[in-house]
Coordinates of C-alpha atoms in Angstrom, one line a residue:
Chain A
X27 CA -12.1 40.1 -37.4
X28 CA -14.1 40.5 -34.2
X29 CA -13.3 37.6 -31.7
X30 CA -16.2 35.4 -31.5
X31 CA -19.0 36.6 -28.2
X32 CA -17.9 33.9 -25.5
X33 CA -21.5 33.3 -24.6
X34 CA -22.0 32.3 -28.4
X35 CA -19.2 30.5 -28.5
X36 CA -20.0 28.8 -25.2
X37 CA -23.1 27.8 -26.4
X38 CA -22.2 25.8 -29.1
X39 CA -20.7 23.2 -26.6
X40 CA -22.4 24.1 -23.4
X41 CA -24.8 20.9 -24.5
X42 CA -21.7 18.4 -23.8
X43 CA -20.0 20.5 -21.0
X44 CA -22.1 20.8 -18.4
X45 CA -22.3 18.7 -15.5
X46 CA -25.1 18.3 -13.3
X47 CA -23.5 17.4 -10.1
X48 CA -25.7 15.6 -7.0
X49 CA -23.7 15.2 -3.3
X50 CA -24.5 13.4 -0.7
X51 CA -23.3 13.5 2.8
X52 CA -23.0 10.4 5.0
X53 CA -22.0 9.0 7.7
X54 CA -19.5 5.9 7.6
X55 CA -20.1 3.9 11.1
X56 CA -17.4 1.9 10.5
X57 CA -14.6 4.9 9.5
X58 CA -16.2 7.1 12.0
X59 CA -16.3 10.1 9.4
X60 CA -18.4 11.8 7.1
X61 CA -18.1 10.7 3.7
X62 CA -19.1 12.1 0.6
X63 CA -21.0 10.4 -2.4
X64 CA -21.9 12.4 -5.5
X65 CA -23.6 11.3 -9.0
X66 CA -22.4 13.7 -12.7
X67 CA -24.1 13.6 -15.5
X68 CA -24.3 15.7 -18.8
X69 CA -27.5 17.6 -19.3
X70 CA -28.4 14.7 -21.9
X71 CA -28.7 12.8 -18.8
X72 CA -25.1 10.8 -20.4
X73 CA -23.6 9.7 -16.7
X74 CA -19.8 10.5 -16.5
X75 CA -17.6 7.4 -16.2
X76 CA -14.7 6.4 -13.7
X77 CA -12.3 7.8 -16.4
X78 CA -14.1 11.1 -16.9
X79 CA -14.9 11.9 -13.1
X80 CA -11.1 11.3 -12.5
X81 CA -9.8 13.7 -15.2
X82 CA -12.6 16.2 -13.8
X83 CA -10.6 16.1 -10.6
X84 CA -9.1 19.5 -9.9
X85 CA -5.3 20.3 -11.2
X86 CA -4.2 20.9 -7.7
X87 CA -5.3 17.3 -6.6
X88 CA -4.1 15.4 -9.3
X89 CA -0.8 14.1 -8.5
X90 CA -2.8 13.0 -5.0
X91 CA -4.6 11.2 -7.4
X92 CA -2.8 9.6 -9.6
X93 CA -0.8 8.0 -6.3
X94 CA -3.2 5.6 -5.8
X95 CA -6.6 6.5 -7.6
X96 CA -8.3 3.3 -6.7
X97 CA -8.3 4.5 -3.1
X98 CA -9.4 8.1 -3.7
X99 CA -12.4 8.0 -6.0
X100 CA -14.7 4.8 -6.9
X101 CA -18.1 3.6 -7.9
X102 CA -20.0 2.3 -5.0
X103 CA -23.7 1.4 -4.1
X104 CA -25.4 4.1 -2.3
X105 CA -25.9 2.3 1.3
X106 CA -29.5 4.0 1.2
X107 CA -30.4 4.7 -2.1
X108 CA -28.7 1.0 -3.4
X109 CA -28.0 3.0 -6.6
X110 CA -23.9 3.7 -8.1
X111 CA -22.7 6.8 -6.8
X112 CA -19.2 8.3 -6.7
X113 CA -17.7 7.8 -3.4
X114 CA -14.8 10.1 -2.6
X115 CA -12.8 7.8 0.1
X116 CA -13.1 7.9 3.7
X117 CA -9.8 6.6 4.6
X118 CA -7.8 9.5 5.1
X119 CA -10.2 11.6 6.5
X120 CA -8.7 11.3 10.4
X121 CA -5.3 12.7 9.4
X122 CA -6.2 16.0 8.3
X123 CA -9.2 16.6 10.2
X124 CA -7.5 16.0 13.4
X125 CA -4.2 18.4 12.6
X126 CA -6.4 20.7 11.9
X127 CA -8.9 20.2 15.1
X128 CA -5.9 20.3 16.9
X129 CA -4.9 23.8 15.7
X130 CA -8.7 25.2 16.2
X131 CA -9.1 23.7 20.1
X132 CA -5.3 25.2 20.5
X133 CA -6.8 28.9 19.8
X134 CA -9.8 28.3 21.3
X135 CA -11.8 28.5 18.5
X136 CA -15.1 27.0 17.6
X137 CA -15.4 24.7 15.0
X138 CA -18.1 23.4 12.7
X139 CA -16.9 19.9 11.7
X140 CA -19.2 19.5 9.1
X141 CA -18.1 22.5 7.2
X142 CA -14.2 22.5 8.0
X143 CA -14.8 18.9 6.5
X144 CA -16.9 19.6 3.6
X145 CA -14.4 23.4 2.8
X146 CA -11.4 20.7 2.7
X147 CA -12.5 17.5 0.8
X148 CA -15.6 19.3 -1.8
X149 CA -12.9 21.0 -4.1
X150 CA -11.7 17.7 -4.8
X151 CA -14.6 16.8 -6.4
X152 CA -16.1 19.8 -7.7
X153 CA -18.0 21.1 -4.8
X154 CA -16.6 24.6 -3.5
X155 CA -18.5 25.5 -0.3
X156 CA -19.2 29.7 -0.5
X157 CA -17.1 31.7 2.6
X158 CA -20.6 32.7 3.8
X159 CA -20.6 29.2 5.3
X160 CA -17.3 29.7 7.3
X161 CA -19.8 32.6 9.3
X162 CA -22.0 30.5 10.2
X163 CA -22.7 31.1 13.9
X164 CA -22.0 27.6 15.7
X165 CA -24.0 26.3 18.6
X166 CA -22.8 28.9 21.8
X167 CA -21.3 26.8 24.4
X168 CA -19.8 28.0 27.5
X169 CA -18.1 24.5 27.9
X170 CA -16.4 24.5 24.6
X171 CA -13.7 26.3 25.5
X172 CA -12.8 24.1 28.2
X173 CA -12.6 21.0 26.6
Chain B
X6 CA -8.2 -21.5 13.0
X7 CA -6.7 -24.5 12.2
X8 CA -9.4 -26.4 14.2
X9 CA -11.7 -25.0 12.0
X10 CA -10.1 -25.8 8.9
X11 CA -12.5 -27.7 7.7
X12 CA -15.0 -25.6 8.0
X13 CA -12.8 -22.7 6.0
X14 CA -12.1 -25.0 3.2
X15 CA -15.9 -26.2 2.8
X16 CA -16.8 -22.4 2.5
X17 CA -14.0 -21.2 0.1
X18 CA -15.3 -24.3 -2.4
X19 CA -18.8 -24.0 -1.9
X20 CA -20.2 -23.9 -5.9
X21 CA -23.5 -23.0 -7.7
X22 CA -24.0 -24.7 -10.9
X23 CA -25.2 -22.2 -13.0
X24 CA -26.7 -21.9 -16.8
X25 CA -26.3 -18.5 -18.9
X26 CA -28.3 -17.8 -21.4
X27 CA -28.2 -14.7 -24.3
X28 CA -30.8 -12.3 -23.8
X29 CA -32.8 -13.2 -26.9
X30 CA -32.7 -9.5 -28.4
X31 CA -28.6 -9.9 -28.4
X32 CA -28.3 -9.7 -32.2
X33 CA -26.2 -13.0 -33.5
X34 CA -24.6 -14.3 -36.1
X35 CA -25.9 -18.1 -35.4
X36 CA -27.5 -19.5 -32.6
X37 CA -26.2 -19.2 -28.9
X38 CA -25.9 -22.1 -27.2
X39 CA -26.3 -22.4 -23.3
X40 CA -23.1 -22.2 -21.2
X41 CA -22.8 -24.1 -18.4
X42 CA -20.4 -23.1 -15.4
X43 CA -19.9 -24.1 -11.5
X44 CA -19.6 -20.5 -9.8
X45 CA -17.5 -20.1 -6.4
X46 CA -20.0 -18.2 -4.0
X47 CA -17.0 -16.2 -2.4
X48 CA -16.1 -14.5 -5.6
X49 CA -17.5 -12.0 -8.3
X50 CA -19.6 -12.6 -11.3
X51 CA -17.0 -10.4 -13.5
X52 CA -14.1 -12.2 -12.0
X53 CA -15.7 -15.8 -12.9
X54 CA -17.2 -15.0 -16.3
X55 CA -14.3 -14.8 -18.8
X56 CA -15.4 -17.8 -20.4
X57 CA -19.4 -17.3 -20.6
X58 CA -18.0 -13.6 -22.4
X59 CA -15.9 -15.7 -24.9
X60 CA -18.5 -18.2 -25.7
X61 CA -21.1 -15.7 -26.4
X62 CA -18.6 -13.1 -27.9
X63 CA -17.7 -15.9 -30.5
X64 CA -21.5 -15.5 -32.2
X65 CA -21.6 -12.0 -32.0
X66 CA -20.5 -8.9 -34.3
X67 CA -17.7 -7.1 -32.7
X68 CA -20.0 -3.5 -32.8
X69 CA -23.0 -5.6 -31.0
X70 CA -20.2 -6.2 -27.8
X71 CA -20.3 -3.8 -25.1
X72 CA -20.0 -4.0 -21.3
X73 CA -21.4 -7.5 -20.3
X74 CA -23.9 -7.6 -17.6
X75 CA -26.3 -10.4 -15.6
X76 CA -29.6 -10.7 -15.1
X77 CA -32.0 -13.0 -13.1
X78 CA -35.3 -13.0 -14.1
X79 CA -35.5 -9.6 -15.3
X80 CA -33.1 -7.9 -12.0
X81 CA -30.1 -7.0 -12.4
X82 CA -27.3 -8.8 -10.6
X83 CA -24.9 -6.8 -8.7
X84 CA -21.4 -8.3 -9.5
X85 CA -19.9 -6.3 -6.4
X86 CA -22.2 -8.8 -4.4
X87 CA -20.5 -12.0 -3.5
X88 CA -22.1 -14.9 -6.0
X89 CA -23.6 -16.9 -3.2
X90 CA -25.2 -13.9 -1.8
X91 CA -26.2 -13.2 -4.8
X92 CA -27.8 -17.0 -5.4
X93 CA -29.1 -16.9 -1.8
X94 CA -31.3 -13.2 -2.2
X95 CA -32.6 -14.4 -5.8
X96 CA -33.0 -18.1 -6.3
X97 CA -32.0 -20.3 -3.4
X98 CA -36.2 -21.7 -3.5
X99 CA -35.3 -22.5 -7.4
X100 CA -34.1 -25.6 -8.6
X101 CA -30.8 -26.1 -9.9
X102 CA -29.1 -25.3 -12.2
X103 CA -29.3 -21.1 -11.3
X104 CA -30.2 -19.7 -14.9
X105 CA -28.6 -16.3 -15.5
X106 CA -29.4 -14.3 -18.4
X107 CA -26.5 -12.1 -20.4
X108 CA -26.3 -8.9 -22.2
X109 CA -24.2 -7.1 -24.0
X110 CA -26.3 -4.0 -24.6
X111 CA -28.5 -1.5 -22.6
X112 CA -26.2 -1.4 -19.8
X113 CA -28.3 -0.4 -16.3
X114 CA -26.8 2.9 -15.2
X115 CA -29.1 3.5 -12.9
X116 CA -28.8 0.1 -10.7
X117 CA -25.3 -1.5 -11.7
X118 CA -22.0 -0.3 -11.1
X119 CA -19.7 -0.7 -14.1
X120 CA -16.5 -3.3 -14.4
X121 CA -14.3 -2.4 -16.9
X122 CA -11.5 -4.0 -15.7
X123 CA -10.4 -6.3 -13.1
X124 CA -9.0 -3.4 -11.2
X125 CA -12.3 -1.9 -10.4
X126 CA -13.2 -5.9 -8.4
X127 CA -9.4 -5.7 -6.9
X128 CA -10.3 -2.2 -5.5
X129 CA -14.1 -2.9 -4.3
X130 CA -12.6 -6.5 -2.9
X131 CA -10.3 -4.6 -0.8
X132 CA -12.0 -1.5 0.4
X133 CA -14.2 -4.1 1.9
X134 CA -11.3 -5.8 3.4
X135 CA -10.1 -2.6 5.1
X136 CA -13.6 -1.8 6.1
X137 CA -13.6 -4.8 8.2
X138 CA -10.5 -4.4 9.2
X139 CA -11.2 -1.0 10.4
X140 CA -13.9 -2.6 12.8
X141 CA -12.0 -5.5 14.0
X142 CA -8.3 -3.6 14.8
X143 CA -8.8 -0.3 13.9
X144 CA -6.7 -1.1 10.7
X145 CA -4.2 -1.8 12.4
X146 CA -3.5 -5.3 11.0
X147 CA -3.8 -4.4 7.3
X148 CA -2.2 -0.6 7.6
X149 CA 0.9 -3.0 8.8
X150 CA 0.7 -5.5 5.9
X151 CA 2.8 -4.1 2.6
X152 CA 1.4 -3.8 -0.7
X153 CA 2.6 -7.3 -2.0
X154 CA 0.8 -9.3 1.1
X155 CA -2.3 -7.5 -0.4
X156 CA -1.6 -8.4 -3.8
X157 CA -1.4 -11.7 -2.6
X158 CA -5.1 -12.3 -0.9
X159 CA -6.8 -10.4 -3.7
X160 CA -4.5 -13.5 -5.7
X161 CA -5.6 -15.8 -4.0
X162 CA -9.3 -14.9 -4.3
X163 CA -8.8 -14.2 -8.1
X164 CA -7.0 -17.8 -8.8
X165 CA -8.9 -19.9 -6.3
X166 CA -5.8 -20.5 -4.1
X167 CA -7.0 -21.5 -0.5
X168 CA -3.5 -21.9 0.6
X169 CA -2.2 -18.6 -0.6
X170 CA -5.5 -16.3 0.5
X171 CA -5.6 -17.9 4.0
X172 CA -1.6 -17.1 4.7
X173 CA -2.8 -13.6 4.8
X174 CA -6.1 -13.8 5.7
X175 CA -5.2 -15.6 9.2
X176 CA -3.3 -12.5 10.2
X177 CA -6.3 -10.4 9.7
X178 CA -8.5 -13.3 11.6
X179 CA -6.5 -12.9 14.6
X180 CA -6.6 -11.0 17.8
X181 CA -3.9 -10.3 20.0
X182 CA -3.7 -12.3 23.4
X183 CA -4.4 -9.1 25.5
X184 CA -7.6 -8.4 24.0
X185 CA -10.6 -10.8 24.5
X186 CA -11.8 -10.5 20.7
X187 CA -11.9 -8.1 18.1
X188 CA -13.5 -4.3 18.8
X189 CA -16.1 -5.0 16.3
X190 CA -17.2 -8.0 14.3
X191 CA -18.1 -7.1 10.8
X192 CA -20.9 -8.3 9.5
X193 CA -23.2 -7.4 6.7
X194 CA -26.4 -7.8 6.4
X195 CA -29.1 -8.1 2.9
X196 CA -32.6 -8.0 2.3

């Protein structure tokens, strides 16, 4: 017996398993960080629940998770859009981002902060940045390497 | 604070008599009467509404009952929105009683967050909390608190204990002598 073609077999329940995921990326004023707000839905334009956006969360980030879940991922009103979105919490943001700031400036490197933030908090929630955007060239400045 | 006591105790009891009504395609066993309620403006509609859910609930099917949700002439009302805002964007030139319409079906996806539980108001209560807090003492004041002092203002809001909220709410109303105020003052503003 031939194993079945995965693409055929795929097919059969791509309808239900695929996700059409929308991000956002704000700026909290009060937080001082970027903060990202994302929408998932089915292709039958179903929305995915609290419940199903927190079991969609990558296996490496679960037990982070499941720790305190109310303060990692919730529903919250767009501030500009005033529609639910997915709001991956800002709170925490400042620890990692500076440890690893601190590391950069100590080699003299320069640093995109939108993308080292994006590379370390997308994965989370589904959204894995490509390498090409680690080359990304960032603004030359002879003063950075002072600072 | 305590001078302005007063003033904190007429804003935590501040009511809006309001009347809900069925949505008149909510499919019944017998007819639904009106259900009349005096809403706190500091708290939630989902954290308020047990009883308007059980008095409609009780002429209902079971299959007919989904997520509950409120409606003011034909908007949707955002429960994560304090009541008396609430009252105050939509109806405060309207005479009283406020009339809120309920439903049970057609939940609006695209313009209400869901509140499945009391844990989703708990968490959306305190993040806004902390945000404030982050703007008046760079979270200093409720990073320090433990878990059970924030059990206890979300407690407080949740049974209507003035007493019990303000213990911990003073400490996060405070600034510390050195400093002439807080960093920030939180405010929000709605249109």
């Amino acid at each position: 017996q031939e194993p079945p073609d995965d693409s055929e077999a795929a097919g059969v329940r791509s309808a239900e398993e695929v996700i059409r995921y929308e991000y956002h990326v704000l700026y909290s004023s009060s937080y001082q960080v970027p903060v990202l707000y994302f929408r998932a839905c089915f292709l039958d334009g179903r929305p995915l629940t609290l419940d199903e956006i927190w079991g969609s969360v990558h296996a490496s980030y679960q037990a982070r998770l499941q720790e305190g879940p109310w303060d990692t991922i919730t529903q919250q009103e767009h501030p500009i859009l005033g529609q639910p979105f997915f709001v991956l919490h800002p709170c925490r943001t400042n620890e990692f981002i500076s440890a690893v700031l601190r590391g950069s400036q100590g080699q003299h490197r320069q640093t995109n902060y939108i993308t080292l933030w994006l590379s370390t908090v997308g994965p989370v929630v589904g959204l894995n940045l490509p390498l090409s955007y680690a080359k990304l060239a960032p603004e030359q400045s002879t003063d950075a390497d002072l600072l | 604070m305590t001078d302005d006591k007063d003033v904190l105790r007429d804003v935590w009891f501040g009511r809006i008599p309001t009347c809900f009504t069925l949505y008149q395609d909510e499919i019944t066993e017998r007819e639904a009467e009106p259900y009349y309620l005096l809403l706190p403006r500091i708290s939630y509609l989902t954290l308020v509404t047990d009883k308007v859910k059980k008095h409609f609930q009780k002429v209902m099917r079971q299959e007919e009952v989904s997520e509950i949700w409120f409606e003011y002439e034909g908007t949707p009302l955002k429960w994560h929105y304090p009541i008396g805002l609430l009252f105050d964007l939509h109806a405060s030139n309207t005479a009283l009683p406020w009339s809120i319409t309920v439903h049970f079906k057609n939940f609006p996806e695209k313009d209400l967050l869901h509140c499945h539980s009391k844990d989703v108001i708990e968490a959306h209560f305190m993040a806004c909390i902390k945000e404030a807090d982050a703007l008046k003492h760079k979270s200093q004041v409720i990073n320090e608190m433990q878990k059970k002092d924030h059990k206890q203002l979300w407690m407080g809001l949740q049974n209507d204990k003035f007493e019990q909220f303000w213990a911990i709410n003073r400490k996060l109303m405070e600034y510390p002598p050195e400093e002439n105020g807080f960093r920030y003052i939180p405010f929000r503003i709605y249109q």
